[in-house]
Each structure stands twice: as C-alpha cells, then as structure tokens.
Coordinates of C-alpha atoms and ligand atoms in Angstrom, one line a residue:
M846 CA -24.2 9.5 -3.4
E847 CA -23.8 11.3 0.0
T848 CA -26.9 13.3 0.8
P849 CA -25.9 17.0 0.6
T850 CA -27.3 19.1 3.4
N851 CA -27.1 22.8 3.9
V852 CA -26.7 23.5 0.3
T853 CA -28.3 26.5 -1.4
I854 CA -30.9 26.2 -4.1
K855 CA -28.4 27.4 -6.7
G856 CA -25.8 25.0 -5.3
I857 CA -27.9 21.9 -5.6
L858 CA -29.3 22.9 -9.0
G859 CA -25.7 23.1 -10.2
L860 CA -24.9 19.6 -8.9
L861 CA -28.1 18.3 -10.5
M862 CA -27.2 19.9 -13.8
A863 CA -23.7 18.3 -13.6
N864 CA -25.4 14.9 -13.1
V865 CA -27.2 15.1 -16.4
D866 CA -26.0 12.4 -18.8
G867 CA -24.9 14.2 -22.0
E868 CA -24.7 10.8 -23.8
K869 CA -28.5 10.7 -23.7
K870 CA -28.7 13.7 -26.0
K871 CA -32.0 14.8 -24.4
R872 CA -32.6 18.5 -24.1
V873 CA -32.2 19.5 -20.5
I874 CA -35.5 20.9 -19.0
S875 CA -35.1 22.7 -15.7
V876 CA -38.2 23.4 -13.7
G877 CA -36.1 23.6 -10.5
M878 CA -35.2 27.3 -10.6
G879 CA -37.5 30.2 -10.3
D880 CA -36.3 32.2 -13.3
P881 CA -39.1 32.4 -15.9
T882 CA -36.9 34.4 -18.3
A883 CA -35.5 31.1 -19.5
F884 CA -38.7 30.6 -21.4
S885 CA -39.8 32.8 -24.3
C886 CA -43.4 33.0 -23.3
F887 CA -42.3 35.0 -20.2
T888 CA -40.9 38.3 -21.5
T889 CA -41.4 41.7 -19.9
T890 CA -43.5 44.4 -21.3
S891 CA -42.2 46.9 -23.9
V892 CA -43.3 49.6 -21.4
A893 CA -40.5 48.5 -19.1
R894 CA -37.9 48.2 -21.8
D895 CA -38.7 51.6 -23.2
A896 CA -38.7 53.2 -19.8
V897 CA -35.2 51.9 -19.1
R898 CA -33.9 52.8 -22.5
D899 CA -35.2 56.3 -22.2
A900 CA -33.8 56.7 -18.7
L901 CA -30.4 55.6 -20.0
D902 CA -30.5 57.7 -23.1
S903 CA -31.4 60.8 -21.2
Q904 CA -27.9 60.8 -19.7
K905 CA -29.5 62.2 -16.5
F906 CA -29.0 59.0 -14.4
N907 CA -25.4 58.1 -14.7
G908 CA -24.6 59.4 -11.2
Y909 CA -25.2 58.1 -7.7
S910 CA -28.7 58.1 -6.4
P911 CA -29.4 58.9 -2.7
T912 CA -28.6 55.6 -0.8
V913 CA -32.3 55.2 0.1
G914 CA -33.3 55.5 -3.6
L915 CA -34.3 58.2 -6.0
P916 CA -37.2 60.4 -4.6
Q917 CA -39.4 59.8 -7.7
T918 CA -38.9 56.0 -7.4
R919 CA -39.8 56.0 -3.7
R920 CA -42.9 58.1 -4.5
A921 CA -44.0 55.9 -7.3
I922 CA -43.7 52.7 -5.2
S923 CA -45.5 54.3 -2.3
E924 CA -48.4 55.2 -4.6
Y925 CA -48.4 51.8 -6.3
L926 CA -48.6 50.0 -2.9
S927 CA -51.2 52.5 -1.4
I928 CA -53.7 51.6 -4.1
N929 CA -54.4 48.3 -2.2
L930 CA -54.2 49.8 1.4
P931 CA -56.8 51.5 3.6
Y932 CA -54.3 54.4 4.2
K933 CA -51.6 56.2 2.2
L934 CA -47.9 55.4 2.5
S935 CA -45.4 58.2 2.4
P936 CA -42.4 58.1 -0.1
D937 CA -40.3 58.1 3.1
D938 CA -41.7 54.7 4.0
V939 CA -40.0 53.2 0.9
Y940 CA -36.4 52.2 0.6
I941 CA -35.0 51.0 -2.8
T942 CA -33.1 47.7 -2.6
A943 CA -31.2 45.5 -5.0
G944 CA -34.1 43.1 -5.5
C945 CA -36.2 41.6 -2.8
T946 CA -33.2 39.6 -1.7
Q947 CA -31.5 42.7 -0.4
A948 CA -34.8 43.8 1.2
I949 CA -34.7 40.5 3.2
E950 CA -31.1 41.2 4.2
V951 CA -32.1 44.7 5.4
A952 CA -35.1 43.4 7.3
I953 CA -33.1 40.8 9.2
S954 CA -30.1 43.1 9.8
I955 CA -32.3 45.9 11.2
L956 CA -34.1 43.5 13.6
A957 CA -31.1 41.6 14.8
R958 CA -30.0 42.0 18.4
P959 CA -28.5 39.6 20.9
N960 CA -30.6 36.5 21.5
A961 CA -33.2 37.5 18.9
N962 CA -35.1 34.9 17.0
I963 CA -37.5 35.0 14.0
L964 CA -40.2 32.7 12.9
V965 CA -40.0 31.5 9.3
P966 CA -42.3 29.3 7.3
K967 CA -41.4 25.7 6.6
P968 CA -41.2 25.0 3.7
G969 CA -39.8 28.4 3.0
F970 CA -37.2 30.5 1.2
P971 CA -33.7 29.6 2.2
I972 CA -32.3 33.2 1.9
Y973 CA -34.0 34.0 5.3
E974 CA -32.0 31.3 7.0
L975 CA -28.8 32.4 5.3
C976 CA -29.2 36.0 6.3
A977 CA -30.2 35.1 9.9
A978 CA -27.1 32.9 10.2
F979 CA -24.8 35.8 9.2
R980 CA -26.5 38.1 11.8
N981 CA -26.6 35.5 14.6
V982 CA -30.4 35.5 14.6
E983 CA -32.0 32.3 15.6
I984 CA -34.4 30.7 13.2
R985 CA -37.6 29.0 14.5
H986 CA -39.6 27.1 11.9
V987 CA -43.4 27.3 11.7
D988 CA -45.0 24.6 9.7
L989 CA -47.3 25.4 6.8
L990 CA -50.2 23.0 6.6
P991 CA -50.4 21.3 3.2
E992 CA -54.0 20.0 3.8
N993 CA -55.1 23.6 4.7
G994 CA -53.9 25.4 1.6
W995 CA -50.5 25.7 3.2
E996 CA -51.8 28.1 5.9
V997 CA -49.6 29.0 8.8
D998 CA -49.9 26.7 11.8
L999 CA -51.0 29.5 14.2
D1000 CA -50.9 27.2 17.3
A1001 CA -47.2 26.6 16.5
V1002 CA -46.6 30.4 16.3
D1003 CA -48.2 30.8 19.7
A1004 CA -46.1 28.0 21.1
L1005 CA -42.8 29.2 19.5
A1006 CA -42.9 32.9 20.1
D1007 CA -41.2 34.2 23.2
H1008 CA -39.9 37.6 24.5
N1009 CA -36.9 37.2 22.2
T1010 CA -39.0 36.8 19.1
V1011 CA -38.7 39.9 16.9
A1012 CA -40.6 38.9 13.7
I1013 CA -42.6 36.4 11.7
V1014 CA -42.0 35.9 8.0
I1015 CA -45.1 35.5 5.7
I1016 CA -44.5 34.7 2.0
N1017 CA -47.7 35.5 0.1
P1018 CA -48.4 34.5 -2.6
G1019 CA -46.1 31.7 -1.6
N1020 CA -42.9 30.2 -2.8
P1021 CA -42.5 27.2 -2.7
C1022 CA -46.1 26.3 -2.1
G1023 CA -48.2 28.4 -4.5
N1024 CA -50.5 29.5 -1.7
V1025 CA -52.6 32.7 -1.7
Y1026 CA -53.9 33.5 1.8
S1027 CA -57.4 34.7 2.5
F1028 CA -58.1 38.0 4.2
Q1029 CA -59.3 36.0 7.2
H1030 CA -56.1 34.0 7.5
L1031 CA -53.9 37.1 7.2
K1032 CA -56.0 38.8 9.9
K1033 CA -55.4 35.9 12.2
I1034 CA -51.7 36.1 11.6
A1035 CA -51.8 39.8 12.3
E1036 CA -53.7 39.2 15.6
M1037 CA -51.2 36.6 16.6
A1038 CA -48.3 38.9 15.8
K1039 CA -49.9 41.7 17.8
K1040 CA -50.4 39.4 20.8
H1041 CA -46.7 38.6 20.8
K1042 CA -45.6 42.1 19.9
I1043 CA -43.7 41.1 16.9
V1044 CA -43.2 42.6 13.4
V1045 CA -44.6 40.9 10.3
I1046 CA -42.1 40.6 7.5
A1047 CA -44.4 40.3 4.5
D1048 CA -42.5 38.9 1.5
E1049 CA -44.8 40.0 -1.4
V1050 CA -42.3 39.5 -4.2
Y1051 CA -45.2 37.6 -5.9
G1052 CA -47.7 40.3 -5.2
H1053 CA -50.7 40.2 -7.6
L1054 CA -49.6 36.9 -9.1
A1055 CA -52.8 35.2 -7.9
F1056 CA -54.9 33.3 -10.4
G1057 CA -57.1 31.1 -8.2
S1058 CA -60.1 31.8 -6.0
N1059 CA -58.4 33.9 -3.3
P1060 CA -57.5 37.4 -4.4
F1061 CA -54.1 38.8 -3.4
V1062 CA -54.4 40.8 -0.1
P1063 CA -51.3 42.7 1.0
M1064 CA -50.4 42.2 4.6
G1065 CA -50.1 46.0 4.9
V1066 CA -53.9 46.0 5.1
F1067 CA -53.3 45.1 8.8
G1068 CA -50.5 47.6 9.3
S1069 CA -52.6 49.6 11.7
M1070 CA -52.9 46.5 13.9
V1071 CA -49.3 45.3 13.7
P1072 CA -46.2 46.8 12.1
V1073 CA -45.5 45.3 8.7
L1074 CA -42.3 45.4 6.7
T1075 CA -43.4 44.9 3.1
L1076 CA -40.7 43.4 0.8
G1077 CA -41.1 43.3 -2.9
S1078 CA -39.5 43.8 -6.3
L1079 CA -40.1 44.1 -10.0
S1080 CA -38.5 40.7 -10.5
K1081 CA -41.5 38.4 -10.6
R1082 CA -44.6 40.5 -11.7
W1083 CA -42.6 42.3 -14.4
I1084 CA -40.4 39.2 -15.2
V1085 CA -37.1 41.1 -14.9
P1086 CA -35.2 39.4 -12.0
G1087 CA -31.9 40.6 -13.5
W1088 CA -32.7 44.2 -13.1
R1089 CA -32.3 44.0 -9.3
L1090 CA -35.0 46.5 -8.5
G1091 CA -36.7 45.9 -5.1
W1092 CA -38.2 47.6 -2.1
F1093 CA -38.2 47.6 1.6
V1094 CA -41.3 49.4 3.0
T1095 CA -42.4 50.3 6.5
T1096 CA -46.1 49.7 6.3
D1097 CA -46.7 51.0 9.8
P1098 CA -49.1 54.0 9.9
N1099 CA -49.2 54.1 13.7
A1100 CA -45.4 54.3 13.8
I1101 CA -45.1 51.3 16.3
F1102 CA -41.9 50.2 14.7
K1103 CA -40.7 53.3 12.8
N1104 CA -39.7 55.7 15.5
A1105 CA -37.0 58.3 14.9
K1106 CA -34.3 55.9 16.1
T1107 CA -35.2 53.0 13.7
V1108 CA -35.5 55.4 10.8
E1109 CA -32.1 56.8 11.6
R1110 CA -30.7 53.3 11.8
L1111 CA -32.3 52.3 8.5
K1112 CA -30.9 55.4 6.7
K1113 CA -27.4 54.6 8.0
Y1114 CA -27.8 50.9 7.0
F1115 CA -28.7 52.0 3.5
D1116 CA -25.5 54.1 3.4
I1117 CA -23.6 50.7 3.2
C1118 CA -26.1 48.9 1.0
G1119 CA -25.7 50.0 -2.6
G1120 CA -29.0 49.5 -4.3
P1121 CA -29.9 49.1 -8.0
A1122 CA -28.4 51.2 -10.9
T1123 CA -29.8 54.7 -10.9
F1124 CA -31.2 54.5 -14.5
I1125 CA -33.2 51.4 -13.5
Q1126 CA -34.6 53.3 -10.5
A1127 CA -35.4 56.2 -12.8
A1128 CA -37.5 54.0 -15.0
V1129 CA -39.7 52.8 -12.2
P1130 CA -42.4 55.6 -12.2
R1131 CA -43.2 54.9 -15.8
I1132 CA -43.1 51.1 -15.4
L1133 CA -45.5 51.3 -12.5
E1134 CA -47.9 53.8 -14.1
E1135 CA -48.0 52.7 -17.7
T1136 CA -47.9 48.9 -17.6
S1137 CA -51.1 47.7 -19.2
D1138 CA -53.6 45.3 -17.5
A1139 CA -53.3 43.2 -20.7
F1140 CA -49.7 42.4 -19.8
F1141 CA -50.6 41.3 -16.3
T1142 CA -53.6 39.3 -17.5
K1143 CA -51.5 37.5 -20.1
T1144 CA -48.9 36.4 -17.5
L1145 CA -51.7 35.3 -15.1
N1146 CA -53.4 33.3 -17.9
I1147 CA -50.2 31.5 -18.8
L1148 CA -49.5 30.7 -15.1
K1149 CA -53.1 29.5 -14.6
H1150 CA -52.7 27.2 -17.7
T1151 CA -49.3 25.9 -16.7
S1152 CA -50.2 25.3 -13.1
D1153 CA -53.3 23.3 -14.2
L1154 CA -51.2 21.4 -16.7
C1155 CA -48.7 20.6 -13.9
V1156 CA -51.4 19.4 -11.4
N1157 CA -53.2 17.3 -14.0
K1158 CA -50.0 15.6 -15.1
I1159 CA -48.9 15.0 -11.5
N1160 CA -52.2 13.3 -10.8
T1161 CA -51.3 10.7 -13.4
I1162 CA -48.0 9.8 -11.7
P1163 CA -48.7 7.6 -8.7
C1164 CA -45.6 8.4 -6.6
L1165 CA -46.4 12.2 -6.7
T1166 CA -49.3 14.0 -5.1
C1167 CA -50.3 17.6 -5.0
P1168 CA -52.2 18.2 -1.7
T1169 CA -53.3 21.8 -2.7
K1170 CA -53.8 23.2 -6.1
P1171 CA -51.5 26.3 -6.5
Q1172 CA -53.4 29.6 -6.5
G1173 CA -50.5 31.9 -7.2
S1174 CA -46.7 32.5 -7.5
M1175 CA -44.8 30.3 -9.8
A1176 CA -44.1 27.1 -7.9
V1177 CA -45.8 24.1 -6.3
M1178 CA -44.8 21.6 -3.7
V1179 CA -45.4 18.0 -4.6
K1180 CA -45.2 15.0 -2.2
L1181 CA -43.1 12.1 -3.2
N1182 CA -44.0 8.6 -2.0
V1183 CA -40.6 6.7 -2.2
S1184 CA -42.2 3.5 -1.0
L1185 CA -43.7 3.1 -4.4
L1186 CA -40.2 3.2 -6.0
T1187 CA -37.8 0.3 -6.0
D1188 CA -34.4 2.0 -5.7
I1189 CA -35.0 5.6 -4.6
K1190 CA -33.9 6.5 -1.1
D1191 CA -35.3 10.1 -0.8
D1192 CA -36.1 13.3 -2.7
I1193 CA -32.4 14.1 -3.2
D1194 CA -31.8 10.6 -4.7
F1195 CA -35.0 11.0 -6.8
C1196 CA -33.8 14.3 -8.3
F1197 CA -30.3 13.1 -9.0
K1198 CA -31.4 10.0 -10.8
L1199 CA -34.1 11.9 -12.7
A1200 CA -31.5 14.4 -13.8
K1201 CA -29.2 11.6 -15.0
E1202 CA -31.8 9.4 -16.7
E1203 CA -34.2 12.0 -18.0
S1204 CA -32.3 15.3 -18.2
V1205 CA -35.1 16.9 -16.1
I1206 CA -34.2 19.1 -13.1
L1207 CA -36.6 19.4 -10.2
L1208 CA -35.7 20.9 -6.8
P1209 CA -35.5 18.5 -3.9
G1210 CA -37.8 19.5 -1.1
L1211 CA -35.1 19.2 1.5
T1212 CA -33.6 22.5 0.2
V1213 CA -36.7 24.3 1.2
G1214 CA -37.2 22.4 4.4
L1215 CA -39.3 19.3 3.5
K1216 CA -37.7 15.9 3.0
N1217 CA -39.5 13.7 0.4
W1218 CA -41.2 16.5 -1.4
V1219 CA -40.1 18.2 -4.6
R1220 CA -40.7 21.8 -5.8
I1221 CA -41.8 22.3 -9.4
T1222 CA -41.6 25.7 -11.0
F1223 CA -44.6 25.9 -13.4
A1224 CA -43.4 29.3 -14.8
A1225 CA -42.2 27.4 -17.9
E1226 CA -43.1 27.0 -21.6
P1227 CA -46.2 24.7 -21.5
S1228 CA -44.7 22.3 -24.0
A1229 CA -41.4 22.1 -22.0
L1230 CA -43.4 21.5 -18.8
E1231 CA -45.5 18.8 -20.4
E1232 CA -42.4 17.1 -21.8
A1233 CA -40.6 17.3 -18.4
L1234 CA -43.6 15.7 -16.6
D1235 CA -44.0 13.0 -19.3
R1236 CA -40.3 12.1 -18.6
V1237 CA -41.0 12.1 -14.9
K1238 CA -43.8 9.6 -15.6
S1239 CA -41.6 7.3 -17.6
F1240 CA -39.0 7.5 -14.8
Y1241 CA -41.6 6.5 -12.4
Q1242 CA -42.7 3.6 -14.6
R1243 CA -39.1 2.3 -14.8
H1244 CA -38.6 2.5 -11.1
S1245 CA -41.9 1.4 -9.7
Y1246 CA -42.6 -1.9 -8.0
E1247 CA -46.0 -2.2 -9.6
E1248 CA -44.5 -2.1 -13.1
K1249 CA -41.8 -4.6 -12.1
F1250 CA -44.4 -7.0 -10.8
Q1251 CA -46.5 -6.6 -13.9
F1252 CA -43.9 -6.9 -16.5
G1253 CA -41.1 -8.6 -14.6
P1254 CA -37.6 -7.3 -14.3
S1255 CA -36.1 -6.1 -17.5
Ligands
PLP2007 C1 -37.5 35.3 -5.9 C2 -37.8 35.6 -4.5 C3 -37.1 36.5 -3.8 C4 -36.0 37.3 -4.4 O1 -36.4 38.3 -5.2 P1 -35.4 39.2 -6.1 O2 -36.1 40.4 -6.4 O3 -35.1 38.3 -7.3 O4 -34.2 39.4 -5.3 C5 -37.5 36.7 -2.5 N1 -38.4 36.0 -1.9 C6 -39.1 35.0 -2.5 C7 -40.1 34.2 -1.8 C8 -38.8 34.7 -3.9 O5 -39.3 33.7 -4.5
NAG2008 C1 -47.3 5.4 -0.3 O1 -48.0 4.4 -1.1 C2 -48.4 3.3 -0.4 C3 -48.9 2.2 -1.4 O2 -49.9 2.8 -2.1 C4 -49.4 3.6 0.7 O3 -49.8 2.5 1.4 C5 -48.8 4.7 1.6 O4 -49.8 5.1 2.5 C6 -48.3 5.9 0.8 N1 -47.6 6.7 1.7 C7 -47.8 8.0 1.8 C8 -47.0 8.7 2.8 O5 -48.6 8.6 1.1

C-alpha cells in the first residue's frame, strides 16, 4: 500500500480500522486514539455529572455566555491554576475555549503575523501544524531527546530561533511521549525563551496526570521570567473530552505579552470563536472545587498500572523498545526495529498489517513526526491492553527472522 503522508491522526486511525479483517472475528482493540472514555474503568466523577445536571436543570444557562466565557467560570479556573503558581492570576487572564484544541487555535492565530515561525516539539501533536498551516505560520521542529526522558533539545532551540520566531510549544505532561519535565528543565526552557524574546505556549492539557518521580510543574511558574500562554481543558484530567471545556490563559504577571492592544485583539478574536455550551461552563466552579482527591488518585493509580503493564509487555517483544518509561499523560512512544521483521517496510506497514491480522490498532509514529516508531495509548482497560500487546507479540513471532530460522518457513 502507498505510504500515506500528511494524514491526520483521526484520518489514519479510520484507515487502520477499515483494514481490520472482519473474517477473523477478533474483537478490535484500539490503543491508537487518546480517548479513554472508550474503556469503562475511565469514567468521570459523579461530582462533574451532578454539576452539569444541576446547571442544566436550573434553566439559568440556556442563553449565550459572554464570548470570553462566564465570569464565574473564568474566576474558578484562575483560582484553580493559581494554587500551583507563585502569584495569583486574575479572572481576566482566563478565556474559555471549546476544549484545548480551540485554545491552540487561538494561541496560533493571535501570534500569527507575516513571516512568523513557531517552534514545535518533534514528536508532537499534529493540531499545531494544522493550525499553523491555516495561518501561514512556519513550523520549525525541535527534537525531543528519547534517551533524556524526551527533554527538549535546547541547543536546537538556540539554533532554530531567529527574529521571526514568536513562540515555542511545550507539551507537559507530554503526548505522545509520556514525559514529565523537571523544574530544572522547565527553567532552562524559560531562560532560552527569554533569551530569544519568545512566548512559551504551554500545553498542559494533561496537567496533574503525573504518576512517576517528577511532579507536575506548570510552566506558569516561570511566567515572571517569560510570558506563558497556558492551555488546558477538563478533557483529560476529568475524562470528559466530549464536553469541550477548555481554557486559554495569559500567565504573564509582568504584562510582557498582554498589553492593552493584545487584550483587545484577544477579546475581538473570541467574538468569532464560539466556546463551549453555557451550562457546561456554569458547572465548572463546582467541578473544580468539589472533585475529590480520591477520584484523581484512582485515575493516576490506573494509569501507573497500565503504563507499567505496557512497558513490561513491550520489553518481551524484541522488535519494540521503550527508551524512557512514561511518567505521565496517557501515551508512550515505542521504537520499532523493522530489520528484525521479514516483510515489514516501516511503521505504517507494521500498523496496517497488525490491524489486518490481529485487529489491534496502534498509531504509526510518522503521524506524530517519527518514522519507525509507534504510539501506544495506555489509558485502556488493563485486560484489553494486555491482550492487545499479546497479539502484537504473536504478530512479531509470525513475522520475525529469528522465528523463521528456528522453525523454518510455515
Ligand atoms: C487531547 C489533547 C489536546 C486537545 O484537548 P481537547 O480538550 O480534547 O481539545 C491538546 N493537546 C494535546 C497534547 C492533547 O493530547
Ligand atoms: C535492530 O536489531 C538488530 C539485530 O538485533 C541490531 O543489530 C540493530 O542495531 C537494531 N537496530 C536498532 C535501530 O535498534
């Protein structure tokens, strides 16, 4: 099959799904997409459901909200984020968006100008590239270093940034790599951004989903040094990606970025945005204030368990290696050694044949910028994940040279 290039994650997952062989009658297990709601062990808290139900039943939130978001929602998010910062955000710093996706769109649109470029991580999250293409913003890729816990290659940042560079994107905790950056590394990123006078776009959609040795540190901690645009949503931590409740926050206490003119432009931009439904916004203060630690701990315990399970299984499959154990988020990047396989050309070929023969869907690394890697989402039911990886192992055994030499061609 022709190697598809420039396809979106959803596009390629659709093609992979269509390649599953229905005759095999195996249940399809997809650990390619990042939507944990497909698995029953990942359900949101009753606090969130009750808050939304009560907001709806009150009949007070059937109208339009202000385009920047309901005041009580902005206030609640500013307080929620301020807990982990050395200064207090104002509700005016917070703009309500339709998920983190729209926050990305706002960030890129507001920074776009002729000849502008932004630095994005590789591997990364393809929505950044998609948005930049629509706004004629040039993308420059900064490698993340697999052997260094997927830290940002700061020398590359130094070499790539020029007077047209407007921002650097940092995804922490990371998708697709499962990285959680240390305070020290984030500080170095902030210093580098300050040196080049660029804004940091901090994608913290996985904020607090850290279960390894590094605690989650928000980039906004360095907001006094360098302006930070903090992007987030309820989608991942509260496991409600369909509610489309996100935020775009100017974490910039020294007002380096947010002068009167940019604030005016932001407000105008939000007049054309159309954020999430008003009753979902109205539920946010209760969701943020009343969600119990027990709910968060339960999610983290499952993710810790499934990520360990994932790494341990991968270590038993010779053609796959996991250079760094994931410490957060819901996904891990795994290196594929095609030279150990008889008839597999690359990651795309691997994923298509795996879908056909084993009804298992993994995401080819090429879609997130790394050829001959695959992304595995470990936010899955443990039994499903285990079965998926057992099938990957039998796929390896059928396609490996070693097995052929041992047992002869079948
Ligand atoms: C899921 C995800 C988003 C999008 O979040 P939504 O709230 O679902 O729009 C943005 N960035 C990254 C890195 C993600 O994984
Ligand atoms: C792939 O496996 C072969 C055989 O074990 C090994 O020699 C080679 O170094 C591996 N390649 C990579 C990129 O790991």
